[in-house]
């Protein structure tokens, strides 16, 4: 083990020398905040290793790296606490109608962007309208009245966002959304600084003055870092003593950032999959799945799922669908892919989502004899599996093929042809021409409802913008989902959604969860109180630097 570890580190050293000849980090800015007399109290600089951001404003943000920066610079109406529940942020309070179709948010009075411009209700309506017109996360607002018209370019402003006064906005929905308070906490739903955008559109994109706890100190183009200093006037949350006076986002690939961490030049970064074993040895976890210091390995709100077209024989038979699930060795897949940084599925929903019940999948364990019996009784000799090119889906195909072969059934992938590119594959799903197919199940906000309604409600077929590629229709499931969408109490809503999952997975078996993904980060021993949440966000104002 030791020689292999030395070779790995040596290779990373050579890579760093080739790609980062300047070696040391950017010079640190001031480490003492106004009114603070000691470095120990001030916190100093938090060095966060990320990949290259493509955008640092909410409406243009797309990747996790984009959102990491945007979350530091901007505050949405709400934020997510450690349990994934909505708490006040830019909005100090909100009210909701009994049917969950009308939400009124009151902004904090006197709140400003970092350049002193006021944060108004119009700043949010403009941002959301821009996002709806083509922003990467515009679909989060799909249930706001007028979203479709804005997305089609028919009108410029969301009619479903009403400005009641300068600091109050009401959101009108076309259907109930009891989870809207969580939805509007997404970093991409932050406000637009109308004053800066009007005066200098280029500055708005490269050095935006946001309403968050930090502000960038120079324009970002293609630099290898982004420096953001603490904003003294920020009042949308808690800033503890010893929290960072600045965040320096150090930009590099996984290997570069991880090696820099091992050399003490990063405080937080992701771990390359091939280095997980070494990281576990060198930086043992002293926190847990969500906190440091040391190795932080926890679930992401993402699952790999197999679906079946319930309207196409033989997949219209529930026994056949159950047999497919029983023929899949989830543990073998999770162990063999991404250096084991996956977890075999035990429920449809990713474990990282609030309220998810583990071990809620009766047929998520391998049982070849049971699969063989069900397939023989159904008279099935061959099944088909479709997936797109790229992404390593062949490994899932091979594992499923092996299991079905032992159960006496042949598996043909993509009609014996090559895997199609993603757009062509999506067209096939839209047309309903495939039997078994794969798709990712991703929760962009901490809400089970946001995943299950578009996946399982009978109205949410892909031609209507939903994810029900299975063409699943069940009146009981529809009723439970509609009731959950009106239920404002979190526990009551989750109880209803548990019944939905049980029916869809254990009774009707229209989907087969395969595995869920995990994050793997390392946090410096000099950082206390850090929380890295399932959505990749860090509590920058609550962690403490002790150097």
GROMACS .gro file of N, CA and C in nm, residues 76 116 140 147 152 170 173 225 237 267 270-271 283 310 314 339 371 377 405 440 446 473:
model
   66
   76UNK      N    1  -3.095   3.417  -0.176
   76UNK     CA    2  -3.230   3.401  -0.228
   76UNK      C    3  -3.330   3.435  -0.118
  116UNK      N    4  -2.458   4.915  -0.213
  116UNK     CA    5  -2.550   5.009  -0.151
  116UNK      C    6  -2.685   5.021  -0.219
  140UNK      N    7  -3.719   2.561  -1.241
  140UNK     CA    8  -3.762   2.568  -1.102
  140UNK      C    9  -3.884   2.656  -1.085
  147UNK      N   10  -4.501   3.157  -1.655
  147UNK     CA   11  -4.367   3.106  -1.689
  147UNK      C   12  -4.359   3.063  -1.835
  152UNK      N   13  -4.141   3.121  -2.379
  152UNK     CA   14  -4.163   3.123  -2.525
  152UNK      C   15  -4.131   3.258  -2.586
  170UNK      N   16  -4.575   3.876  -0.415
  170UNK     CA   17  -4.663   3.759  -0.404
  170UNK      C   18  -4.642   3.672  -0.527
  173UNK      N   19  -4.926   3.061  -0.826
  173UNK     CA   20  -4.892   2.934  -0.889
  173UNK      C   21  -5.011   2.875  -0.964
  225UNK      N   22  -0.836   3.230  -0.969
  225UNK     CA   23  -0.897   3.246  -0.838
  225UNK      C   24  -1.005   3.354  -0.844
  237UNK      N   25  -2.849   3.670   0.775
  237UNK     CA   26  -2.825   3.546   0.847
  237UNK      C   27  -2.727   3.566   0.959
  267UNK      N   28  -0.846   2.481   0.211
  267UNK     CA   29  -0.920   2.445   0.332
  267UNK      C   30  -1.033   2.348   0.303
  270UNK      N   31  -1.275   1.888  -0.325
  270UNK     CA   32  -1.321   1.753  -0.355
  270UNK      C   33  -1.202   1.659  -0.365
  271UNK      N   34  -1.230   1.530  -0.346
  271UNK     CA   35  -1.127   1.426  -0.354
  271UNK      C   36  -1.144   1.350  -0.484
  283UNK      N   37  -0.641   1.163   0.603
  283UNK     CA   38  -0.730   1.265   0.659
  283UNK      C   39  -0.857   1.198   0.712
  310UNK      N   40  -4.458   0.121  -1.923
  310UNK     CA   41  -4.565   0.032  -1.875
  310UNK      C   42  -4.672   0.006  -1.981
  314UNK      N   43  -4.342  -0.676  -2.309
  314UNK     CA   44  -4.402  -0.741  -2.191
  314UNK      C   45  -4.389  -0.657  -2.065
  339UNK      N   46  -1.470   0.401  -0.792
  339UNK     CA   47  -1.387   0.358  -0.679
  339UNK      C   48  -1.469   0.335  -0.552
  371UNK      N   49  -3.631  -1.408  -0.978
  371UNK     CA   50  -3.640  -1.343  -1.109
  371UNK      C   51  -3.667  -1.447  -1.217
  377UNK      N   52  -4.278  -1.770  -1.582
  377UNK     CA   53  -4.425  -1.767  -1.576
  377UNK      C   54  -4.481  -1.667  -1.675
  405UNK      N   55  -2.934  -1.308  -1.770
  405UNK     CA   56  -2.887  -1.430  -1.834
  405UNK      C   57  -2.895  -1.548  -1.737
  440UNK      N   58  -3.137   0.975  -1.476
  440UNK     CA   59  -3.094   1.024  -1.345
  440UNK      C   60  -3.212   1.086  -1.270
  446UNK      N   61  -3.416   2.065  -0.166
  446UNK     CA   62  -3.441   1.961  -0.066
  446UNK      C   63  -3.590   1.933  -0.046
  473UNK      N   64  -4.980   0.542  -1.486
  473UNK     CA   65  -5.110   0.598  -1.449
  473UNK      C   66  -5.166   0.519  -1.332
   0.00000   0.00000   0.00000
